[in-house]
Short mmCIF file of C-alpha atoms in Angstrom, two decimals:
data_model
loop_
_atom_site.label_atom_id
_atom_site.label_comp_id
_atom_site.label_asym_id
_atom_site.label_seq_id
_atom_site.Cartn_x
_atom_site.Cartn_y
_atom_site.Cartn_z
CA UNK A 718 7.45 -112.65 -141.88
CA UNK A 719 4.62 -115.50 -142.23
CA UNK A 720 7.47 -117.84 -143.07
CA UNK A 721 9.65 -116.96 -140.13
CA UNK A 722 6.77 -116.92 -137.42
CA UNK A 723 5.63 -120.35 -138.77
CA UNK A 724 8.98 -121.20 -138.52
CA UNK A 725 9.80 -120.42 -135.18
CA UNK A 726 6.80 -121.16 -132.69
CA UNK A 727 9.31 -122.70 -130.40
CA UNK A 728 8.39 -122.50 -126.54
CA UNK A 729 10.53 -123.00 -123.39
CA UNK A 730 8.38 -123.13 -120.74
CA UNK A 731 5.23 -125.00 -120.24
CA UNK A 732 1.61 -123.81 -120.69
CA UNK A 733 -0.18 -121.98 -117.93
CA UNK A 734 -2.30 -119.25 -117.27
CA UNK A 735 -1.26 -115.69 -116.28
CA UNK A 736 -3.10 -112.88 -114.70
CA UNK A 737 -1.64 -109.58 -112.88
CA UNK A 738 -3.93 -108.27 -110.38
CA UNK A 739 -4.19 -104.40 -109.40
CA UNK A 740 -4.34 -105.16 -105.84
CA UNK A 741 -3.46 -107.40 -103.11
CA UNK A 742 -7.07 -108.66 -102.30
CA UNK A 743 -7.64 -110.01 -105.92
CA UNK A 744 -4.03 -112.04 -105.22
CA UNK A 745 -4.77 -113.59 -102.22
CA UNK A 746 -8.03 -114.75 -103.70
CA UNK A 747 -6.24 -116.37 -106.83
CA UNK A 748 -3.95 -118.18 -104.19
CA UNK A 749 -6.91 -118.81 -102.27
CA UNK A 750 -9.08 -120.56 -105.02
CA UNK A 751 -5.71 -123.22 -106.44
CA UNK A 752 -3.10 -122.76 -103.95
CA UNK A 753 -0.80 -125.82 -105.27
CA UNK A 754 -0.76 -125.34 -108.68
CA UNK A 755 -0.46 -121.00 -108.88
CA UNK A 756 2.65 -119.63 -108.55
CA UNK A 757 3.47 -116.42 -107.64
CA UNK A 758 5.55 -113.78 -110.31
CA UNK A 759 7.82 -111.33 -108.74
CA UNK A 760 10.88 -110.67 -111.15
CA UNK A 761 10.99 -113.88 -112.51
CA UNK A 762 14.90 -113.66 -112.69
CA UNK A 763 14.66 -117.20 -110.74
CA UNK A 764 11.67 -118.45 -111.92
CA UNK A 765 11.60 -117.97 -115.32
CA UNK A 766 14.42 -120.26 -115.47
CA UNK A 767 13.55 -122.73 -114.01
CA UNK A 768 10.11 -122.58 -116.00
CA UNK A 769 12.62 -122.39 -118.99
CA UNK A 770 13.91 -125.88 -118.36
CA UNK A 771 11.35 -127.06 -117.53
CA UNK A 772 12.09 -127.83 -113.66
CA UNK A 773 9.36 -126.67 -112.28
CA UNK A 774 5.19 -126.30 -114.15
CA UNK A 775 2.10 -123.79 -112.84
CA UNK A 776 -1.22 -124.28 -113.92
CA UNK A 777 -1.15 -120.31 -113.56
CA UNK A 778 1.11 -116.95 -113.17
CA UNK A 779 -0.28 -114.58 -110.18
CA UNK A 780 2.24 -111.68 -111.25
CA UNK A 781 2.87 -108.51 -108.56
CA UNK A 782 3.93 -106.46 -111.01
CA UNK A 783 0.90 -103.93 -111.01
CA UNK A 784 0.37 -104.17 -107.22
CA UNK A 785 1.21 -100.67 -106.26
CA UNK A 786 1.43 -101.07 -103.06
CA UNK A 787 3.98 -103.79 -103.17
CA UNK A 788 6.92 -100.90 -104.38
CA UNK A 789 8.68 -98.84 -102.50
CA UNK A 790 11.29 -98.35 -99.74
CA UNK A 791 9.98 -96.70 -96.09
CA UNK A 792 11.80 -95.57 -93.04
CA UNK A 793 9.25 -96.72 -90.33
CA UNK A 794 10.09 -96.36 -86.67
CA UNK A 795 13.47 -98.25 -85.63
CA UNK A 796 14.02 -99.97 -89.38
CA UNK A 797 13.81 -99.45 -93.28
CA UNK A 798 10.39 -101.58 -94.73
CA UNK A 799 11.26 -102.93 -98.17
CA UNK A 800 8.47 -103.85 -100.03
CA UNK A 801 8.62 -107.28 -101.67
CA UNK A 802 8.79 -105.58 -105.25
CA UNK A 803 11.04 -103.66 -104.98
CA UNK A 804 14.25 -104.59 -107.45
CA UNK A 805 17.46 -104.98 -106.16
CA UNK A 806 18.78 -102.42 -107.98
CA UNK A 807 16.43 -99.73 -106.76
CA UNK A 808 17.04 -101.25 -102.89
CA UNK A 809 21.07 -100.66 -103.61
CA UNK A 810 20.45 -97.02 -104.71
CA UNK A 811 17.76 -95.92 -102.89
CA UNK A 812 18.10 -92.89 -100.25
CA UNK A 813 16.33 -94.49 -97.59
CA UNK A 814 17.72 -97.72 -97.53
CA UNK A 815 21.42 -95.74 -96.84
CA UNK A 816 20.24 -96.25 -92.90
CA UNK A 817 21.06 -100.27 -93.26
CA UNK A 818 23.95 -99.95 -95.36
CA UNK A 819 24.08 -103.97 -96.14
CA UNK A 820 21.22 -103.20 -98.36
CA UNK A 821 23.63 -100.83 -100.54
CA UNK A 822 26.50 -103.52 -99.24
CA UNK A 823 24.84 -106.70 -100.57
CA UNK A 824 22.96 -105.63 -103.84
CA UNK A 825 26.00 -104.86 -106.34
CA UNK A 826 26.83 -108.71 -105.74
CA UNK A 827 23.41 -110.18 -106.93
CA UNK A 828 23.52 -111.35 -110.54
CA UNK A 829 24.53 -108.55 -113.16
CA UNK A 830 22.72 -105.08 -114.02
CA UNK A 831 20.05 -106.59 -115.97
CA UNK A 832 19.51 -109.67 -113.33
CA UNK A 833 18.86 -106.44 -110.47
CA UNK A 834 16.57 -104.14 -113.11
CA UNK A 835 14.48 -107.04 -113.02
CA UNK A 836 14.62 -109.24 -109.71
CA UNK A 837 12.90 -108.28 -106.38
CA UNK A 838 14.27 -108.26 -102.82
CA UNK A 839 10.76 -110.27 -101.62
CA UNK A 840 11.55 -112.13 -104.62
CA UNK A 841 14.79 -113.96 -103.70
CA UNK A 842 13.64 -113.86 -99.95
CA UNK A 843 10.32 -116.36 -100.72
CA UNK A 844 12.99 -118.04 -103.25
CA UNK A 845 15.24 -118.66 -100.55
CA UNK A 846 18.05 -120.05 -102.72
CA UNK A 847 21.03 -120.88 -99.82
CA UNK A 848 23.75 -119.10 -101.96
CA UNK A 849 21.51 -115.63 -102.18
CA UNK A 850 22.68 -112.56 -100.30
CA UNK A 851 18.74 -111.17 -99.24
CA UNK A 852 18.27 -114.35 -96.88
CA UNK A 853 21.35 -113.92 -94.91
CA UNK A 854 21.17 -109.75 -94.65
CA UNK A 855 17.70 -110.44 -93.43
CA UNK A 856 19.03 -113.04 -90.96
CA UNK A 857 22.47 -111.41 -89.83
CA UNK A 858 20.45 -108.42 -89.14
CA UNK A 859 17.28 -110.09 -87.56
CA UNK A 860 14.94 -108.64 -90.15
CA UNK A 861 11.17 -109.32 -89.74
CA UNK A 862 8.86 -110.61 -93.16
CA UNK A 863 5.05 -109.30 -93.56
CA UNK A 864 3.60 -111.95 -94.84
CA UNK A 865 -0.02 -111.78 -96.38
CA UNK A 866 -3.29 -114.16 -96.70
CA UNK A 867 -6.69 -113.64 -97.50
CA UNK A 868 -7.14 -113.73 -93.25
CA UNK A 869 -5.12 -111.30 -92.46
CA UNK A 870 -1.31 -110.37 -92.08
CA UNK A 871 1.33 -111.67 -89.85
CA UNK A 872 5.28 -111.34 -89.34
CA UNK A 873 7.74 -113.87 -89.35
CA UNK A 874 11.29 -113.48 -87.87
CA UNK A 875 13.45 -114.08 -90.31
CA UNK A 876 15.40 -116.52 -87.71
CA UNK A 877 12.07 -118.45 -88.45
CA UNK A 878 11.15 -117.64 -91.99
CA UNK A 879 13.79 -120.22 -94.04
CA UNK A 880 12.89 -123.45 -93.47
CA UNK A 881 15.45 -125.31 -96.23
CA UNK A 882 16.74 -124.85 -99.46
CA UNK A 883 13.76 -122.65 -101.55
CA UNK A 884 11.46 -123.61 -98.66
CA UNK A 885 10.08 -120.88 -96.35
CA UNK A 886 7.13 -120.10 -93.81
CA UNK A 887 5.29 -118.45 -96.28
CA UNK A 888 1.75 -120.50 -96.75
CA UNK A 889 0.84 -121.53 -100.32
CA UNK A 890 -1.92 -119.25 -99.74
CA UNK A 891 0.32 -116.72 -98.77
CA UNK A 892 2.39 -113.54 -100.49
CA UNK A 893 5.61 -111.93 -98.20
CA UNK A 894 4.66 -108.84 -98.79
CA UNK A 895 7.46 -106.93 -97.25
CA UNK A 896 11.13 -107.10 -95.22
CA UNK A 897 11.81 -104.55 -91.92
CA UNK A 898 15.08 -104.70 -91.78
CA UNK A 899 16.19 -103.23 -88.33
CA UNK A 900 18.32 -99.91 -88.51
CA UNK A 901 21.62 -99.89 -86.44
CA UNK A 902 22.14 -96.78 -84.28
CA UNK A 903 25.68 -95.55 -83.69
CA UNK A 904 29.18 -96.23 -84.59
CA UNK A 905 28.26 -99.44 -86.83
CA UNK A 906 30.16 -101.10 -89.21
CA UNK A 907 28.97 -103.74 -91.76
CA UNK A 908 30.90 -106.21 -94.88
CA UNK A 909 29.46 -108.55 -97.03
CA UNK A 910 31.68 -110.77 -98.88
CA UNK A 911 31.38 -113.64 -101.28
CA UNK A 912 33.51 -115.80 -103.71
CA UNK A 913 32.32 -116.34 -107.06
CA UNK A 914 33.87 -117.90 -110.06
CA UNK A 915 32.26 -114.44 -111.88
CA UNK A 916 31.21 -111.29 -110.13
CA UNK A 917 27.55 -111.85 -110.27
CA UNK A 918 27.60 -115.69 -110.41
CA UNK A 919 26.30 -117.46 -107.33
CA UNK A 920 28.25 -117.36 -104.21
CA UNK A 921 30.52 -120.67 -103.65
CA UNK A 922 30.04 -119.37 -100.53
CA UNK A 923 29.50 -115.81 -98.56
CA UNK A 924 29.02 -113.78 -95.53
CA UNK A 925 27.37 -111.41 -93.91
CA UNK A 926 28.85 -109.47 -90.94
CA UNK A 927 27.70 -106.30 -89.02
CA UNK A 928 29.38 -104.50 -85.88
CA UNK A 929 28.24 -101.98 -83.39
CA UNK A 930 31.19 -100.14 -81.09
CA UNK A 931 30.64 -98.55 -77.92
CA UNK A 932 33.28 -96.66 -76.60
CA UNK A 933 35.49 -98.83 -78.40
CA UNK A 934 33.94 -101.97 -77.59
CA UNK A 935 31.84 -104.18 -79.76
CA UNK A 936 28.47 -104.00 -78.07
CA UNK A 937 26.35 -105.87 -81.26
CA UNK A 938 27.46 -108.62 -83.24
CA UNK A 939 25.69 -110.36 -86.19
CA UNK A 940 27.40 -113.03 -88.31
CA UNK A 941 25.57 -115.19 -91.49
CA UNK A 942 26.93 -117.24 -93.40
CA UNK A 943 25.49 -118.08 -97.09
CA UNK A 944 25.79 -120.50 -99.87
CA UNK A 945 27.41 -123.00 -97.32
CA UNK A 946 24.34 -124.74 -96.20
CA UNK A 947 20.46 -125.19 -97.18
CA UNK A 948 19.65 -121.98 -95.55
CA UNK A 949 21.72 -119.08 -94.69
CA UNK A 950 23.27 -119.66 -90.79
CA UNK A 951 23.76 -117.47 -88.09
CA UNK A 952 27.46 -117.68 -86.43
CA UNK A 953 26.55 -117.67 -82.96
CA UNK A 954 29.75 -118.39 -81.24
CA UNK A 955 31.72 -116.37 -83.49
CA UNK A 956 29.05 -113.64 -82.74
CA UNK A 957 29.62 -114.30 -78.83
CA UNK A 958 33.34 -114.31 -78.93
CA UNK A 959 33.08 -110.69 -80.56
CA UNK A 960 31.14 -109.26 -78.23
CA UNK A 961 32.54 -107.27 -74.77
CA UNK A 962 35.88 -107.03 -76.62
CA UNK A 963 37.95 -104.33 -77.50
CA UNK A 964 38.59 -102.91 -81.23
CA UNK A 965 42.25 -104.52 -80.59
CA UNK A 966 41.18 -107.47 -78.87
CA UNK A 967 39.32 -108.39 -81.97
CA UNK A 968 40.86 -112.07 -83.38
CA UNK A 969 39.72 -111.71 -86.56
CA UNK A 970 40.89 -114.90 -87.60
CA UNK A 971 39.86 -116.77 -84.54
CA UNK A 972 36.28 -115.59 -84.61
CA UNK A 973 36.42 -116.67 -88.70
CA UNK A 974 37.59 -120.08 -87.35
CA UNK A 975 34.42 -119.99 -84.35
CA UNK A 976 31.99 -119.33 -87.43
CA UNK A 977 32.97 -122.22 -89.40
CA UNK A 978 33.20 -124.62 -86.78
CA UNK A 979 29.97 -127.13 -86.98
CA UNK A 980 29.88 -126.29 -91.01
CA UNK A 981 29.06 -128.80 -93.37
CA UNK A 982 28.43 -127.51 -96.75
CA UNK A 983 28.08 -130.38 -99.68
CA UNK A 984 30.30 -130.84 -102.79
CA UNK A 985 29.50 -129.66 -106.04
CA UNK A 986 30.25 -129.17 -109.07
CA UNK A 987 31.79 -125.63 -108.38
CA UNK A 988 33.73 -126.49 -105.15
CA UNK A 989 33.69 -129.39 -102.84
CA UNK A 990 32.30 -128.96 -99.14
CA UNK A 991 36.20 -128.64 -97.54
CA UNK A 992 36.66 -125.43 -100.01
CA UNK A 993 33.56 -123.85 -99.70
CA UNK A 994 34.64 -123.83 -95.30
CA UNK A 995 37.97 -122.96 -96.06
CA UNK A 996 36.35 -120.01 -98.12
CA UNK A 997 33.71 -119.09 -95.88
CA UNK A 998 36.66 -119.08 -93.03
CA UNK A 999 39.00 -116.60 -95.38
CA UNK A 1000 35.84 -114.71 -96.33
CA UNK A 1001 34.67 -114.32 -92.39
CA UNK A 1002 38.13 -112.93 -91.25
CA UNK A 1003 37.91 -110.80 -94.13
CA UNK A 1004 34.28 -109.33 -92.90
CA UNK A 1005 34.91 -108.91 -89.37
CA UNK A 1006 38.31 -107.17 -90.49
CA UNK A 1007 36.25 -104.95 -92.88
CA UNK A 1008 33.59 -104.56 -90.77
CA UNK A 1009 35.52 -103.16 -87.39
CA UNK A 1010 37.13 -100.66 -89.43
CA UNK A 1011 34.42 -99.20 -90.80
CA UNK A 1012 32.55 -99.05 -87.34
CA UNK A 1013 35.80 -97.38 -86.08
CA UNK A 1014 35.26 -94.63 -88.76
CA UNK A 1015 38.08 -96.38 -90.90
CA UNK B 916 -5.78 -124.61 -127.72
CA UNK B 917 -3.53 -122.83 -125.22
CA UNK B 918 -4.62 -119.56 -123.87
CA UNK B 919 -3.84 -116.16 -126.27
CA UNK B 920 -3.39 -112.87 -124.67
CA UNK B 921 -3.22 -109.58 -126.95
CA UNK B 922 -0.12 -107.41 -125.70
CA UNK B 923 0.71 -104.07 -126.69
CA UNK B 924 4.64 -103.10 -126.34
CA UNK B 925 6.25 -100.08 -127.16
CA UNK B 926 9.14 -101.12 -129.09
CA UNK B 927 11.47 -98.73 -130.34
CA UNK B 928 8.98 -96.21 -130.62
CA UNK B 929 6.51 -98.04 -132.09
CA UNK B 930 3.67 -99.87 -130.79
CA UNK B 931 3.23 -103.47 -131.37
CA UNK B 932 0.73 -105.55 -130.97
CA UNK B 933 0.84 -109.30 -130.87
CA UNK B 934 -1.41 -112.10 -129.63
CA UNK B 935 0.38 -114.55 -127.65
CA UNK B 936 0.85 -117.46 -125.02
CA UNK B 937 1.35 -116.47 -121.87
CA UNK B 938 5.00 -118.64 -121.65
CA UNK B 939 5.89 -116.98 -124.77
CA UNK B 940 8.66 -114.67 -124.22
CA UNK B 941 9.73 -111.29 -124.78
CA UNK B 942 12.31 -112.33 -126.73
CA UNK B 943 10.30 -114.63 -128.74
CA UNK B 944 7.93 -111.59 -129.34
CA UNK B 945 10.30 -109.76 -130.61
CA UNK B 946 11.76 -111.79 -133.34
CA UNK B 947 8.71 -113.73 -133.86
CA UNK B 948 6.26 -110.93 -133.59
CA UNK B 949 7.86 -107.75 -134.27
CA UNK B 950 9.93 -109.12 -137.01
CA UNK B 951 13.53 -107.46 -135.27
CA UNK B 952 16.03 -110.34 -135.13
CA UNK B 953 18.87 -108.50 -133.96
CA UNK B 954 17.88 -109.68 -130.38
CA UNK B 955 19.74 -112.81 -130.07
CA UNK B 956 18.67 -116.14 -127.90
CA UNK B 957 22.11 -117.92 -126.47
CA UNK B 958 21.06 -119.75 -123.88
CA UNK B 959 17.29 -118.89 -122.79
CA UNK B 960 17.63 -119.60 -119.21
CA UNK B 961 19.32 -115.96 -118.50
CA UNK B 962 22.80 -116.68 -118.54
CA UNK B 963 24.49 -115.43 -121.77
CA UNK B 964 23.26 -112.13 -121.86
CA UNK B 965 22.84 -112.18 -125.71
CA UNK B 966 19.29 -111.31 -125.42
CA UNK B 967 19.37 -107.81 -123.36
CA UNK B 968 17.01 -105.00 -124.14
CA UNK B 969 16.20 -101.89 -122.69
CA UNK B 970 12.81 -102.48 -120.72
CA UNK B 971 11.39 -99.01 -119.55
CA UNK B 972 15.24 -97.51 -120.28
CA UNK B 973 16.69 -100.27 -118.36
CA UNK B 974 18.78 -103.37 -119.30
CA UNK B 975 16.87 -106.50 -118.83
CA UNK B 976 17.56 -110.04 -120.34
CA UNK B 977 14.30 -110.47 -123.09
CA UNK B 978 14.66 -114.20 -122.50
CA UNK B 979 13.57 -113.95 -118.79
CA UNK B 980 10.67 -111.94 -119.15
CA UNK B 981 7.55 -113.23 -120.52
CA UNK B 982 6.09 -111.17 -123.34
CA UNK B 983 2.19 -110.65 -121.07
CA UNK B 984 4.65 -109.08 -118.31
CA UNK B 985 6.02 -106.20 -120.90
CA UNK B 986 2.32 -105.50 -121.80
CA UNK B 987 1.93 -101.77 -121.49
CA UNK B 988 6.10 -101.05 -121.26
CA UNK B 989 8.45 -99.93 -123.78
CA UNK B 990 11.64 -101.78 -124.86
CA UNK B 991 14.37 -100.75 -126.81
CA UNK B 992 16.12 -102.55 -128.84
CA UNK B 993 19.63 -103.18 -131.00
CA UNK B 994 17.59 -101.90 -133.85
CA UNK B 995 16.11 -98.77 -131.70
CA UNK B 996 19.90 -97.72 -130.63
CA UNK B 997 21.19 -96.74 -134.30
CA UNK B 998 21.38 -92.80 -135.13
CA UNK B 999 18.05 -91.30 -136.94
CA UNK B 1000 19.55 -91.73 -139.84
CA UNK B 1001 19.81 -95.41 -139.35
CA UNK B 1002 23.57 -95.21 -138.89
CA UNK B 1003 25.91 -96.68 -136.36
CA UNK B 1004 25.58 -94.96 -133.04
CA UNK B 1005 28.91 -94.06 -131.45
CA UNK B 1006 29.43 -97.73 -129.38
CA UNK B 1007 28.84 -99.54 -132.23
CA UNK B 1008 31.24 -97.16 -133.72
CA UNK B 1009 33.54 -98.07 -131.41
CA UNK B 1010 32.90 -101.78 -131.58
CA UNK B 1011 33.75 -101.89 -134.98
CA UNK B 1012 36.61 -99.50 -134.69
CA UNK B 1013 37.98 -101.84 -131.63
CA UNK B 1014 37.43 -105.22 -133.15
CA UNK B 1015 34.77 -105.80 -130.31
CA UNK B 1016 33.33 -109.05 -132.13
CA UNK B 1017 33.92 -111.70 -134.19
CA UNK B 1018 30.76 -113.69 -134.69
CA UNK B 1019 28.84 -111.10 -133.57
CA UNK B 1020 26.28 -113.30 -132.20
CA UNK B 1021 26.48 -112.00 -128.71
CA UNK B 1022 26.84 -108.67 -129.89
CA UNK B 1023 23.66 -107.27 -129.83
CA UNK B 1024 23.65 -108.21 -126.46
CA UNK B 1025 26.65 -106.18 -125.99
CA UNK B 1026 25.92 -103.13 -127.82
CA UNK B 1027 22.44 -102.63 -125.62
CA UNK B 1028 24.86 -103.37 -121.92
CA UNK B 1029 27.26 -101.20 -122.40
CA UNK B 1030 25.08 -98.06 -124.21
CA UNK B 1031 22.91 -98.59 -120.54
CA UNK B 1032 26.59 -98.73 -118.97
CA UNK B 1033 28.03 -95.44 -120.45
CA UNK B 1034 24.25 -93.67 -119.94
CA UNK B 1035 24.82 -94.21 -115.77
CA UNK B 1036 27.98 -93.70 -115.70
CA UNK B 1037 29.56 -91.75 -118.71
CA UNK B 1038 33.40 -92.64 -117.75
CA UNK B 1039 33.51 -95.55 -116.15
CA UNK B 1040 36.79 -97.28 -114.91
CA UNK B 1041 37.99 -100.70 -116.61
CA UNK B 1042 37.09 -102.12 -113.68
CA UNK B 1043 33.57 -101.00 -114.05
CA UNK B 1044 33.47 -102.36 -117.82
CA UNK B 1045 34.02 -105.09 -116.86
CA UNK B 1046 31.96 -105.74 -114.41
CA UNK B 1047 29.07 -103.57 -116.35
CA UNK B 1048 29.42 -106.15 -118.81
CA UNK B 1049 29.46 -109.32 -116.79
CA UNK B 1050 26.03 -110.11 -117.34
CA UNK B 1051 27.34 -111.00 -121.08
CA UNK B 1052 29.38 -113.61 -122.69
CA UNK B 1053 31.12 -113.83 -125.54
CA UNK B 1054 33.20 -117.14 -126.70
CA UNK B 1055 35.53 -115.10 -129.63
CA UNK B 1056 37.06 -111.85 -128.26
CA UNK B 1057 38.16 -112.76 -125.06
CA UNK B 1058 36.83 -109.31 -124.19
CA UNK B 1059 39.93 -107.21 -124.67
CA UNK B 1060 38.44 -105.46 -128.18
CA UNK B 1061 34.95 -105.11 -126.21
CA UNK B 1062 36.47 -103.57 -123.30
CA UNK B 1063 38.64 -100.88 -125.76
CA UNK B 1064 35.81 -100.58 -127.48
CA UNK B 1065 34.01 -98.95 -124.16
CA UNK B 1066 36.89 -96.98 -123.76
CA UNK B 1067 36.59 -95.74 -126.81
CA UNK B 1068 33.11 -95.16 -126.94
CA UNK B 1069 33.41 -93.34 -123.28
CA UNK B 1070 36.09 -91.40 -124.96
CA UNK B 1071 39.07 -92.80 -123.86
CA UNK B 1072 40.27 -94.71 -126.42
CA UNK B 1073 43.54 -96.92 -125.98
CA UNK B 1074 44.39 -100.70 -124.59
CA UNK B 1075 44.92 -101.66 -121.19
CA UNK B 1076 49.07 -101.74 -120.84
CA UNK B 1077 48.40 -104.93 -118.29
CA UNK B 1078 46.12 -107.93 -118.07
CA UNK B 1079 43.15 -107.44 -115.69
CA UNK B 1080 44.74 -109.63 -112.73
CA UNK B 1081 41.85 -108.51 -110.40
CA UNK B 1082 43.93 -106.47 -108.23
CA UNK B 1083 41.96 -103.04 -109.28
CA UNK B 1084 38.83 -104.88 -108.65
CA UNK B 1085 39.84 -106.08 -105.48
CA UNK B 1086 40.91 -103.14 -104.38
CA UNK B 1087 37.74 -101.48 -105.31
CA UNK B 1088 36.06 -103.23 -103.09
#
């Protein structure tokens, strides 16, 4: 066993320090004390890596993971609060969060069992990786973020929140803390779709879509794309051009074409910019197909 | 000299302690440490899936979780699944039985995905193999033997008559 450890010392990542707080206070003053060079653990299904190749170094680890108050899912008044710990797996699954169905809706596409035992919901949301499916459920459906410093507490719309690719509002001397994610009252239907070269790879590109009827009318629209752009986008004009019309009226495939138009999604090595719109066009009309007939109890 | 943290883990029953850098990782731990090499390292940037444990009785890639954060938990692994005896448990039973690997270098990974897989959901679907075990990759069966071997394991031993063209999936959905 001497021979084998001596053997195998081999490291991925590079040095740092790591320390896991019991509470809140004692992480905002880590953050306070070295903002640039501490990082912040949640899951680590992103970060680790990236750590692993060596992308990205931390003088030190601030892991969440013995935060108590950072777990758990709450029905507060008008939405369901996620707290930024919780896995993906338990926000899929979890009672509560059946009153915003895209939480159920999104979570089964997000990596593989063993990717959502691990990785957090306030996790991928201070990622903010464009092809993630948190970003644009907390966008389509106007979610706020709690966001935490050693001041005090504030909440960020989550139309304000990502800024660019991994980029977000959230201060280096700052922990999101939690999502709201409003509930939807009523006949409501909602889709989320994505094309991936696996199930559980990242989305080539994706969408979010969520309905509300009204005597047979569509009286709330949301529409977000992902994986098509830095951030995830909001449809707007596809959004308008739903709303005020009739279950029949519905053009599927004309609002898909509205919610693509002004698109501009880069090549890679995966798909080049003209197939990821194409996709996110098939993938819309798909959605807002999906997403009526469930609202009209289809 | 870099930083050493002791860590106490719960590995198949039996505590371990190790002192380590905080970037070591689980997996490291536990072939380096804990002397159990039937946890494999593919790719060590969470992609292969030949590195999955049980972490608190759930699957979680050991490669992607540094050894300080498992401080305190309990992980089971390939070497914790096989009967008291220290026989074959009934998926790896059915692995061998099925022709479910070739190399066996990914199938560690394997065995500890789909035992999680049958535990939540006892009969699952081909469909729901296969996506249960999408997380892991394998470059000799081409899947076919691994999926049978699920079936078999859940009981329902036999091939699929077609190839998976993603219509049941699809439909699923």
């Amino acid at each position: 066993m001497e021979a084998l450890r001596a053997r195998t010392q081999t490291v991925k990542a590079a040095p740092f320090s790591y320390s896991a707080p019991d509470s809140l206070d004692e992480v905002l003053a880590l953050l306070d004390r070295d903002p640039d060079d501490t990082k912040i653990l949640a899951g680590g299904q992103s970060l680790v890596p990236v750590m692993a190749m060596r992308l990205s170094r931390f003088e030190r680890l601030v892991d969440l993971q013995r935060v108590a108050e950072l777990v758990g899912i709450t029905r507060e008044d008008g939405s369901v609060r996620v707290a930024a710990m919780t896995t993906h797996a338990a926000a899929g699954r979890d009672a509560v969060s059946a009153a915003v169905p895209l939480l159920a809706g999104a979570a089964p596409l997000i990596g593989h069992d063993a990717i959502r035992n691990r990785g957090t919901v306030g996790g991928a949301l201070a990622h903010a990786d464009p092809a993630a499916e948190w970003p644009a459920v907390a966008l389509a459906l106007d979610a706020e973020l709690e966001v935490a410093g050693s001041g005090g507490r504030r909440t960020v719309a989550a139309a304000d929140f990502f800024l660019g690719t991994w980029t977000t509002a959230v201060e280096p001397t700052e922990v999101l803390v939690a999502a709201r994610f409003p509930v939807w009252q009523g006949a409501c239907g909602f889709a989320v779709e994505e094309a991936a070269r696996r199930h559980g790879d990242f989305a080539m590109a994706g969408v979010v879509c969520g309905v509300q009827l009204t005597d047979g009318r569509v009286t709330r629209a949301a529409l977000a794309h992902f994986g098509v752009g830095g951030t995830p986008l909001r449809a707007p004009e596809a959004e308008a051009a739903l709303l005020g019309a009739t279950v029949d009226q519905v053009d599927a495939a004309e609002v898909a074409a509205l919610a693509v138009r002004g698109l501009d999604p880069a090549d890679d090595l995966h798909a080049s910019g003209a197939q990821r719109t194409r996709m996110a066009r098939a993938l819309t009309d798909r959605a807002v197909r999906n997403a009526i007939k469930e609202a009209s109890g289809g | 000299m870099a930083e050493q943290v002791a860590v106490t883990v719960r590995v198949n029953g039996e505590e371990h302690v190790a002192v380590v850098e905080p970037r070591k990782t689980l997996a490291d731990m536990l072939r380096q440490d804990c002397a159990l090499t039937g946890t494999h390292l593919g790719c060590e940037h969470g992609v292969c899936g030949a590195c999955t444990v049980l972490l608190d009785g759930r699957t979680a890639r050991s490669c992607l979780v540094f050894a300080v954060q498992a401080d305190g938990h309990e992980v089971t692994t390939v070497e914790g699944l096989t009967t008291p005896d220290g026989g074959l448990n009934p998926v790896q039973e059915a692995f061998r039985a099925e022709h479910g690997l070739q190399c066996g270098f990914c199938t560690p990974g394997f065995v500890v995905s789909a035992t999680a897989l049958l535990a939540e959901n006892p009969e699952p679907t081909d469909a729901e193999i296969r996506e249960g075990l999408s997380g892991n990759l394998c470059r000799c069966t081409g899947y076919q033997g691994i999926v049978n071997a699920v079936r078999r394991a859940a009981g329902r031993p036999g091939s699929e008559v077609a190839f998976d063209t993603g219509a049941e999936k699809e439909g699923a959905r």
